[in-house]
PDB file of C-alpha atoms in Angstrom:
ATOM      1  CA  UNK A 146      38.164 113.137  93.401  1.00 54.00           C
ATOM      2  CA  UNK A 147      35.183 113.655  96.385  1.00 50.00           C
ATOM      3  CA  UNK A 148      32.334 115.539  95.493  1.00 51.00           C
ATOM      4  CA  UNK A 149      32.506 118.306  92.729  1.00 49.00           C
ATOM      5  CA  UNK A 150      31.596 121.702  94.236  1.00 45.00           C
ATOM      6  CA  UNK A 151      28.580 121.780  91.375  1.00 47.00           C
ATOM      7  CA  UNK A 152      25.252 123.007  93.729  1.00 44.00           C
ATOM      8  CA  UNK A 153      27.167 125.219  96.035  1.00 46.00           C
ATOM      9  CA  UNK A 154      24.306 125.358  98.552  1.00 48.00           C
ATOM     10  CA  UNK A 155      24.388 121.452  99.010  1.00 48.00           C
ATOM     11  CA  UNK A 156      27.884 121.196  99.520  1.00 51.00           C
ATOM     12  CA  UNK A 157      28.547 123.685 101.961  1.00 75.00           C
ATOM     13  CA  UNK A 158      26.972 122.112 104.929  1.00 88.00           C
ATOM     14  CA  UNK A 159      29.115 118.589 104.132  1.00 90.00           C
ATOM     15  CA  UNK A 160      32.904 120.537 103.421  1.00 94.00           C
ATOM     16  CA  UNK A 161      33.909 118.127 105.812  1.00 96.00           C
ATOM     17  CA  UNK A 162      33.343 115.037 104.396  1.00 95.00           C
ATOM     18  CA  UNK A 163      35.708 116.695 101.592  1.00 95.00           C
ATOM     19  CA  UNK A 164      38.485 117.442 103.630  1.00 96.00           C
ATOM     20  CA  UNK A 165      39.094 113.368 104.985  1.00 96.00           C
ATOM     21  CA  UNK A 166      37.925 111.715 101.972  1.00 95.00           C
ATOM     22  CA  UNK A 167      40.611 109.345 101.241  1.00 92.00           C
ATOM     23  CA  UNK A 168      41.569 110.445  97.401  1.00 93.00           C
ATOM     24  CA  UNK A 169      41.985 113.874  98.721  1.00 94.00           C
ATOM     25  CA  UNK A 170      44.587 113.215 101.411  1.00 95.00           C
ATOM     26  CA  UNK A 171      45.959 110.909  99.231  1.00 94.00           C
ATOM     27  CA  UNK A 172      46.398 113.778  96.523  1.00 94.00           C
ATOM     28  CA  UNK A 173      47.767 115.811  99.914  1.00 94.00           C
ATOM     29  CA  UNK A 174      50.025 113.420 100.397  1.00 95.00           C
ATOM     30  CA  UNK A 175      51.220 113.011  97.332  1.00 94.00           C
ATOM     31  CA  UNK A 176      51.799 116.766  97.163  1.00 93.00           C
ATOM     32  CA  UNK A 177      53.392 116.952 100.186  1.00 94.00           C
ATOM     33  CA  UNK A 178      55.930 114.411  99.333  1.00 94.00           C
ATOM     34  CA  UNK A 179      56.842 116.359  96.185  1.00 94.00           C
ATOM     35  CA  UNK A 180      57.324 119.539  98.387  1.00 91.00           C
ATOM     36  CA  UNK A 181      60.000 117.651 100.733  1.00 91.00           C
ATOM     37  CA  UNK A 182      60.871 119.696 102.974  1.00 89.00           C
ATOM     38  CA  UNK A 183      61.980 120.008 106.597  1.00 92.00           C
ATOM     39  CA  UNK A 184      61.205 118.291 110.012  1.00 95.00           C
ATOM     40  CA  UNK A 185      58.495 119.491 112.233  1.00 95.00           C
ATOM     41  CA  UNK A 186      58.836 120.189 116.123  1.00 96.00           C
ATOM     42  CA  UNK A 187      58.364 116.073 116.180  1.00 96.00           C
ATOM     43  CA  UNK A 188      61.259 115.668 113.800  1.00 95.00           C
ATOM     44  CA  UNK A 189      59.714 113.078 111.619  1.00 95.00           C
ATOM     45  CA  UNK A 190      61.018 113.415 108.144  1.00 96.00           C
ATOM     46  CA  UNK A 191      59.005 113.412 104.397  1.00 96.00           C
ATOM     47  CA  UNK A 192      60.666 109.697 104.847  1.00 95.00           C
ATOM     48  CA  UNK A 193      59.855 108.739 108.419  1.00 95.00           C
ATOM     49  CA  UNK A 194      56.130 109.430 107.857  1.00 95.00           C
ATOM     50  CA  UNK A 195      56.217 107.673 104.021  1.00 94.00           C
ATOM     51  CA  UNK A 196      58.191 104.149 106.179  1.00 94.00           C
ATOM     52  CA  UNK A 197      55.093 104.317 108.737  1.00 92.00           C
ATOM     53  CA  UNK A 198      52.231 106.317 106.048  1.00 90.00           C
ATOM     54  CA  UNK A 199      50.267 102.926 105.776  1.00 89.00           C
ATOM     55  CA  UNK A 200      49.643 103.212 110.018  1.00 91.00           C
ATOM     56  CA  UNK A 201      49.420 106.986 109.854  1.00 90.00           C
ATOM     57  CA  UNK A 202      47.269 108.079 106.917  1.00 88.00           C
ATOM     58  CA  UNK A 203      44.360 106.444 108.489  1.00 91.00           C
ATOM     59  CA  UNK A 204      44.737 107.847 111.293  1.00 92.00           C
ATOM     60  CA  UNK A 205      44.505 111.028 109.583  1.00 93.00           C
ATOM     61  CA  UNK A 206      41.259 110.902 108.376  1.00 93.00           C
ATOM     62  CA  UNK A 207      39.864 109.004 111.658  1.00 94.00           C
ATOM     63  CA  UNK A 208      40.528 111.933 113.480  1.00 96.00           C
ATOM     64  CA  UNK A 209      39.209 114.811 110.840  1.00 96.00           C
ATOM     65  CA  UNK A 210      36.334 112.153 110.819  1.00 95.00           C
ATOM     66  CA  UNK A 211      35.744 112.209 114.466  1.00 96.00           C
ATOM     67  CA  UNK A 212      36.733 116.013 114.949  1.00 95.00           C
ATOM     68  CA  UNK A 213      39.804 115.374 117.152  1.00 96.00           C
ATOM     69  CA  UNK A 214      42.118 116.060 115.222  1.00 97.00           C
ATOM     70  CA  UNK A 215      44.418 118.903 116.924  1.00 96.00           C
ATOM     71  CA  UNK A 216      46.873 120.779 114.814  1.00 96.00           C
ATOM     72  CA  UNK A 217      50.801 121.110 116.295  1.00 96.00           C
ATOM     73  CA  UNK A 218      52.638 124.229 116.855  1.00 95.00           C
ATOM     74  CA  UNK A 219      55.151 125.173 113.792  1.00 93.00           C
ATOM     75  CA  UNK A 220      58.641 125.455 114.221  1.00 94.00           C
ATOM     76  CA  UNK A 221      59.533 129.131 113.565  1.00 91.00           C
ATOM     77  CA  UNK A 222      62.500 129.381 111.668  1.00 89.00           C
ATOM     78  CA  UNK A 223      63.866 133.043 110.138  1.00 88.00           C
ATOM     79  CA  UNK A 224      65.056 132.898 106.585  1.00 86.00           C
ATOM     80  CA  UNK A 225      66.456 135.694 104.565  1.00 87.00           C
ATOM     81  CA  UNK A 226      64.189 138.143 103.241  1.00 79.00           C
ATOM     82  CA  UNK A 227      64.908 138.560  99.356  1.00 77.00           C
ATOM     83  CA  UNK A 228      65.348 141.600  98.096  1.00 75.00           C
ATOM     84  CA  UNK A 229      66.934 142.911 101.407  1.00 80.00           C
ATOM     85  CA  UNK A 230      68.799 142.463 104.543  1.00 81.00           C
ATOM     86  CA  UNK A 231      66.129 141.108 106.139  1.00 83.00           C
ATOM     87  CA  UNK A 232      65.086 138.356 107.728  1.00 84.00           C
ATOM     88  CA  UNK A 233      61.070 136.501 107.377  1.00 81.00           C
ATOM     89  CA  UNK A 234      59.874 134.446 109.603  1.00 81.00           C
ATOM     90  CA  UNK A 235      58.526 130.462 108.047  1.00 84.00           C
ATOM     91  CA  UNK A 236      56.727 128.342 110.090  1.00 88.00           C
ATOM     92  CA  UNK A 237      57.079 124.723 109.370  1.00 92.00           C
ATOM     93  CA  UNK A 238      54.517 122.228 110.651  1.00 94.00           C
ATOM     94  CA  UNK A 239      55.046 118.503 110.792  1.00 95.00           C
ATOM     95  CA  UNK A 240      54.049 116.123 108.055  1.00 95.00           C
ATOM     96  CA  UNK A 241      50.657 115.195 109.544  1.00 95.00           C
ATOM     97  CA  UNK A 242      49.728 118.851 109.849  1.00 95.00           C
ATOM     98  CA  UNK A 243      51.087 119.397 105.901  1.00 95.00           C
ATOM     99  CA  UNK A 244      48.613 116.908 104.496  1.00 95.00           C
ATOM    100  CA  UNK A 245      46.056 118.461 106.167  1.00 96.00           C
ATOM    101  CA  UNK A 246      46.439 121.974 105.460  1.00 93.00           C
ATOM    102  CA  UNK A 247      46.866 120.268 101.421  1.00 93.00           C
ATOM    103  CA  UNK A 248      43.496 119.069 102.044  1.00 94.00           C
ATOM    104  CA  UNK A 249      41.992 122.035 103.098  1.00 93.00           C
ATOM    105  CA  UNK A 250      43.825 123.737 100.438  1.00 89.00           C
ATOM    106  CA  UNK A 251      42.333 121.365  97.247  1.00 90.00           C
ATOM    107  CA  UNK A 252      38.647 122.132  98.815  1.00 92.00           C
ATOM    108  CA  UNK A 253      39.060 126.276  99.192  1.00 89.00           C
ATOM    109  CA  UNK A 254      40.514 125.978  95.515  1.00 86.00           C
ATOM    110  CA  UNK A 255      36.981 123.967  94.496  1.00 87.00           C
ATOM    111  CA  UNK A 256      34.835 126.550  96.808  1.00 87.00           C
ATOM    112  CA  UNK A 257      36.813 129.654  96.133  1.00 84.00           C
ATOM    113  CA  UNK A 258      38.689 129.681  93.003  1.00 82.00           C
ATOM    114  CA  UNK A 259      35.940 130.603  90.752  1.00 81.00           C
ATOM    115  CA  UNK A 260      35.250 134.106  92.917  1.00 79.00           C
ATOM    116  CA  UNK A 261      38.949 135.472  92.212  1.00 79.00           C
ATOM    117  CA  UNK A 262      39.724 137.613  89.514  1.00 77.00           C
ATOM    118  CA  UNK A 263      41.010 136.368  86.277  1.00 80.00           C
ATOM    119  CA  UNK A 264      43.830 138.595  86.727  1.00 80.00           C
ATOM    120  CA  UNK A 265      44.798 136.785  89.925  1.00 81.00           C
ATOM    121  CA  UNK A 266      47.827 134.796  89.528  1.00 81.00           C
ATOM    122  CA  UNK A 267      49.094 134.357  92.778  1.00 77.00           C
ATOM    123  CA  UNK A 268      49.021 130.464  94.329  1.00 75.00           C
ATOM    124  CA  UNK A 269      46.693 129.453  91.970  1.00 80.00           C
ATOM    125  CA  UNK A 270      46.626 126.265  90.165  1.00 79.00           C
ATOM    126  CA  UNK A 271      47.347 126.164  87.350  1.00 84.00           C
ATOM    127  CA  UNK A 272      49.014 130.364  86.642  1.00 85.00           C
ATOM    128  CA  UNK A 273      52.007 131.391  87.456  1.00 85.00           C
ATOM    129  CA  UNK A 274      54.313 134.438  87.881  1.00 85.00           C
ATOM    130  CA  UNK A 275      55.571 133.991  84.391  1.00 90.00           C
ATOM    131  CA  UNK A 276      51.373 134.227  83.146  1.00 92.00           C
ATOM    132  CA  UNK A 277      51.505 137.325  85.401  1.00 88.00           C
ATOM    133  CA  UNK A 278      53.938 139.126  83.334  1.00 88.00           C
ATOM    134  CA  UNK A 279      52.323 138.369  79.894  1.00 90.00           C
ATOM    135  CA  UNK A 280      49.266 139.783  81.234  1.00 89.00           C
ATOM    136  CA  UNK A 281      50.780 142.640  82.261  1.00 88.00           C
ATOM    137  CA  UNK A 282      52.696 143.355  78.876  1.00 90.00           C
ATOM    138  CA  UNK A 283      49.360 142.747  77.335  1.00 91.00           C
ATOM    139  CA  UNK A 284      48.085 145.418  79.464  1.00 89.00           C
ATOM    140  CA  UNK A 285      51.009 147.591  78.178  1.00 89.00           C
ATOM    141  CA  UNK A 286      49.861 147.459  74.322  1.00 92.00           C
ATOM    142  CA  UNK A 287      46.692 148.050  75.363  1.00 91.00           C
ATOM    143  CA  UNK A 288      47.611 151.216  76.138  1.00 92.00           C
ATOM    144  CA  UNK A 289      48.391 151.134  79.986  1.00 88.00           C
ATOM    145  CA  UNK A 290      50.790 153.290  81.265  1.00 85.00           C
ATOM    146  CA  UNK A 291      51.694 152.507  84.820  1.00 84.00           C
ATOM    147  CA  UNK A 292      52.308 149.218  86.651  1.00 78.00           C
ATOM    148  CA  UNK A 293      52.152 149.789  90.533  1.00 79.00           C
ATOM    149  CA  UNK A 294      54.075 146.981  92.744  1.00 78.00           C
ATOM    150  CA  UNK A 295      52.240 146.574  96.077  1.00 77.00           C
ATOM    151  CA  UNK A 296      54.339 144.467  98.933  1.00 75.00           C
ATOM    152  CA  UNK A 297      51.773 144.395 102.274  1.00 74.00           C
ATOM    153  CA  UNK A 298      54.020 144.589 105.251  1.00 76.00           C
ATOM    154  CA  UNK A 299      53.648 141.426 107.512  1.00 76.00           C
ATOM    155  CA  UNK A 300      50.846 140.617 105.945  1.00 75.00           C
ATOM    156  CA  UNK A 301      50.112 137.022 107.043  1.00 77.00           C
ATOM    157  CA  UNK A 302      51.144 137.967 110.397  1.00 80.00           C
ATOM    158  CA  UNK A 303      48.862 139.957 110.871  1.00 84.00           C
ATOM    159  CA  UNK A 304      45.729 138.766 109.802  1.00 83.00           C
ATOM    160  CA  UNK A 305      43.030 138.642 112.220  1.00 89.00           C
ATOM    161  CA  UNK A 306      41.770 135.130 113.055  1.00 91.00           C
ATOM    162  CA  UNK A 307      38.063 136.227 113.549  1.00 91.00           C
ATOM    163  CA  UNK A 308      37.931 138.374 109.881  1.00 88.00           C
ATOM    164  CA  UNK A 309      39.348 135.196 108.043  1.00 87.00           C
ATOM    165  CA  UNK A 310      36.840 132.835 110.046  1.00 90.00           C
ATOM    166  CA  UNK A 311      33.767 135.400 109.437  1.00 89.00           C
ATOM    167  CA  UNK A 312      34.838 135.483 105.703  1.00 85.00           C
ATOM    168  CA  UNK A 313      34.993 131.367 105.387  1.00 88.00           C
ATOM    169  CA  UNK A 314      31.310 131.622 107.078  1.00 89.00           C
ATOM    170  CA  UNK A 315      29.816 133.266 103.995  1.00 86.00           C
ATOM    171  CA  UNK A 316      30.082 130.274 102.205  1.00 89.00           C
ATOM    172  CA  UNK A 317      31.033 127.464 105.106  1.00 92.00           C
ATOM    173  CA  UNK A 318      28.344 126.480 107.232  1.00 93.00           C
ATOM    174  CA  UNK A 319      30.394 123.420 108.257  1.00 95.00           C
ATOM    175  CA  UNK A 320      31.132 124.744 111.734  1.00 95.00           C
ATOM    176  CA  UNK A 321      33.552 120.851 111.737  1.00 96.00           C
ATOM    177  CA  UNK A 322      36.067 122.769 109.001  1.00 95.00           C
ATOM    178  CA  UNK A 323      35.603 126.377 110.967  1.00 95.00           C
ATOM    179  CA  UNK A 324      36.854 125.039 113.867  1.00 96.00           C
ATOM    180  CA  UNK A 325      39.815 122.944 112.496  1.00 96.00           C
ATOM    181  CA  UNK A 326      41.209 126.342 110.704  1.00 94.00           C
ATOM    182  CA  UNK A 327      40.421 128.028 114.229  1.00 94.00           C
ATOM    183  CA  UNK A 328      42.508 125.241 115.698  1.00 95.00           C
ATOM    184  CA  UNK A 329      45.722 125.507 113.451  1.00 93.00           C
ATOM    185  CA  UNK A 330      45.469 129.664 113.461  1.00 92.00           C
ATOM    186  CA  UNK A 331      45.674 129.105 117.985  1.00 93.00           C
ATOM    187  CA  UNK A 332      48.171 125.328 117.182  1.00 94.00           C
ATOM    188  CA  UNK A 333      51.314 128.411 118.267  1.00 93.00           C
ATOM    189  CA  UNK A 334      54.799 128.437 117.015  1.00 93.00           C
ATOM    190  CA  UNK A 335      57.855 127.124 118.613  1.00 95.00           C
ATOM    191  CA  UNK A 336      60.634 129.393 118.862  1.00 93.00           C
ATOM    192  CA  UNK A 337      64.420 128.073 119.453  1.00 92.00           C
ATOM    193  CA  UNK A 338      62.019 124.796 122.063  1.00 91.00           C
ATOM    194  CA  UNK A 339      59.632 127.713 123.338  1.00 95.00           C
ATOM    195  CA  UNK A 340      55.929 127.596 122.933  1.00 96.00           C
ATOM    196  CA  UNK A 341      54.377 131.373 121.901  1.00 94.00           C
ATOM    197  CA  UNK A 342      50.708 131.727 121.420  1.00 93.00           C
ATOM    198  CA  UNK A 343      49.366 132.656 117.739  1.00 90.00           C
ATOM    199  CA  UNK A 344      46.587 135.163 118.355  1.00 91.00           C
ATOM    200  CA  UNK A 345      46.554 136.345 115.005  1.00 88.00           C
ATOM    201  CA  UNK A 346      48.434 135.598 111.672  1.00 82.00           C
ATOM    202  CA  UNK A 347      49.281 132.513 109.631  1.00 78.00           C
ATOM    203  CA  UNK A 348      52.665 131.094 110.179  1.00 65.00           C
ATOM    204  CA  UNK A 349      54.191 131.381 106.881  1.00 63.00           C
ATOM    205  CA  UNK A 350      54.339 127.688 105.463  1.00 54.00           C
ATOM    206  CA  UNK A 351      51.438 125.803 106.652  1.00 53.00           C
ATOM    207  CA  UNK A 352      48.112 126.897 106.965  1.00 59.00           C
ATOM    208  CA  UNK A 353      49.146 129.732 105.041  1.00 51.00           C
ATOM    209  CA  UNK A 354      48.465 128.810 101.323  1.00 55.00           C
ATOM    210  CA  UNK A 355      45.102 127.572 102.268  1.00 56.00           C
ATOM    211  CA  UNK A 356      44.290 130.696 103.540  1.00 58.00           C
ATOM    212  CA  UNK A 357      45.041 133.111  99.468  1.00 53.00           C
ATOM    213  CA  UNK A 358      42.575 130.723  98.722  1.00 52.00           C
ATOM    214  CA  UNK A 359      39.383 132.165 100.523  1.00 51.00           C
ATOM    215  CA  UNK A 360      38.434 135.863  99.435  1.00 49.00           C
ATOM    216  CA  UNK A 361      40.906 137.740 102.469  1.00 47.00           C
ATOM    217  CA  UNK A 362      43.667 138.985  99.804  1.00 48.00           C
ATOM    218  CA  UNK A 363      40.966 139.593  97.667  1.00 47.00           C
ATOM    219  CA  UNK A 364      38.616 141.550 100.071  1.00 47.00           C
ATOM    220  CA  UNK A 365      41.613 144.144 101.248  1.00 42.00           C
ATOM    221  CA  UNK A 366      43.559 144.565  97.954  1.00 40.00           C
ATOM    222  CA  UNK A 367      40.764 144.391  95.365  1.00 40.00           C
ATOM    223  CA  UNK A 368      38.884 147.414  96.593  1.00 37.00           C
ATOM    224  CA  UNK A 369      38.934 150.096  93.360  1.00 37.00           C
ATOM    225  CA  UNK A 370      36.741 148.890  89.939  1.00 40.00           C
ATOM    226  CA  UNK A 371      39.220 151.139  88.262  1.00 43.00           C
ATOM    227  CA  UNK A 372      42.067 149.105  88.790  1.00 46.00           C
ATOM    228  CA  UNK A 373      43.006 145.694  87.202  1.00 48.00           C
ATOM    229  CA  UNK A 374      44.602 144.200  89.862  1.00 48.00           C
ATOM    230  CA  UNK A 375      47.439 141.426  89.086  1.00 50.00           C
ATOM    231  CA  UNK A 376      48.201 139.229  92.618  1.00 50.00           C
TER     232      UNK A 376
END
């Protein structure tokens, strides 16, 4: 599917060309189908966009092609907060935006994915929570001891847009993929038919799982060689 991320200096001035090839957001699409989910602030459904997807999927890539594509605002919803009393705030971007952000997602995972720690479990492809825990009881009959359970408090609202766009640039040159994550970290959120500005943070459900997949999580949790970090 596109180009395989084999000579990482070639590829990293053509990321673009990865993001709207038309087997990736096909794959995105295909994902995002799977996902279902809600309506956007346009309120066009999974099945609204997959009646008109032959008209609109081109369009898709035309405009990641021509570097006009622009990113909506999320509808911010507030779901319950498990574990406690309360409340988490998910953004949830139209269909369009979804597919995109899949995109983007499927080329950090080539690019990044390699870098992360083989005890990293969190949204990658392929591990899971369940992995997680065998690790961990492995770690136990080895002879560990303690097991430490580290929640960061708002943590993708309040990552800085200009740390996660310095950290893409060590490996990004592409300043056409830099400036479509700039755009959906500023696309805003709509709250209850308001617009608010997003001058830092990831709304929770969109660009958001692209985002574990550069080295951010990694860079502020990972800092101690003596620990074996499971995330």
């Amino acid at each position: 599917m596109g180009r395989k991320v084999t000579e990482m200096q070639e590829k990293m001035t053509n990321v673009m060309e990865m993001v709207y090839d038309p087997r990736r957001l096909n794959e995105a699409w295909r994902r995002v189908k799977k996902n279902d989910g809600s309506a956007g602030i346009d309120n066009v459904t999974i099945k609204d966009f997959k009646d008109r997807s032959k008209i609109l999927a081109p369009i898709v890539s035309k405009k990641l092609k021509a570097g006009t594509y622009r990113f909506k605002p999320a509808k911010r919803v507030f779901i319950p907060k498990e574990g406690t009393s309360k409340m988490r705030p998910l953004g949830i971007p139209v269909v369009m935006d979804r597919i995109v952000s899949h995109s983007l997602t499927q080329v950090f995972e080539e690019i990044y994915d390699k870098d992360f720690s083989e005890s990293s479990y969190g949204f990658r492809r392929g591990k899971n929570q369940h992995m997680a825990i065998k690790y961990v009881q492995s770690l136990v009959k080895d002879g560990y001891k303690w097991c430490a359970s580290i929640d960061l408090k708002s943590f993708f609202d309040e990552i800085p847009h200009d740390l996660i766009l310095k950290l893409l640039r060590k490996k990004i040159s592409d300043e056409r993929v830099l400036t479509l994550v700039a755009r959906a970290l500023k696309a805003g959120v709509v709250i209850d038919g308001k617009f608010e500005k997003t001058s830092k943070g990831a709304p929770q459900g969109g660009l958001c799982k692209a985002l574990h997949k550069p080295s951010y999580a990694k860079k502020v949790i990972m800092q101690s060689n003596q620990l074996i970090p499971v995330i």
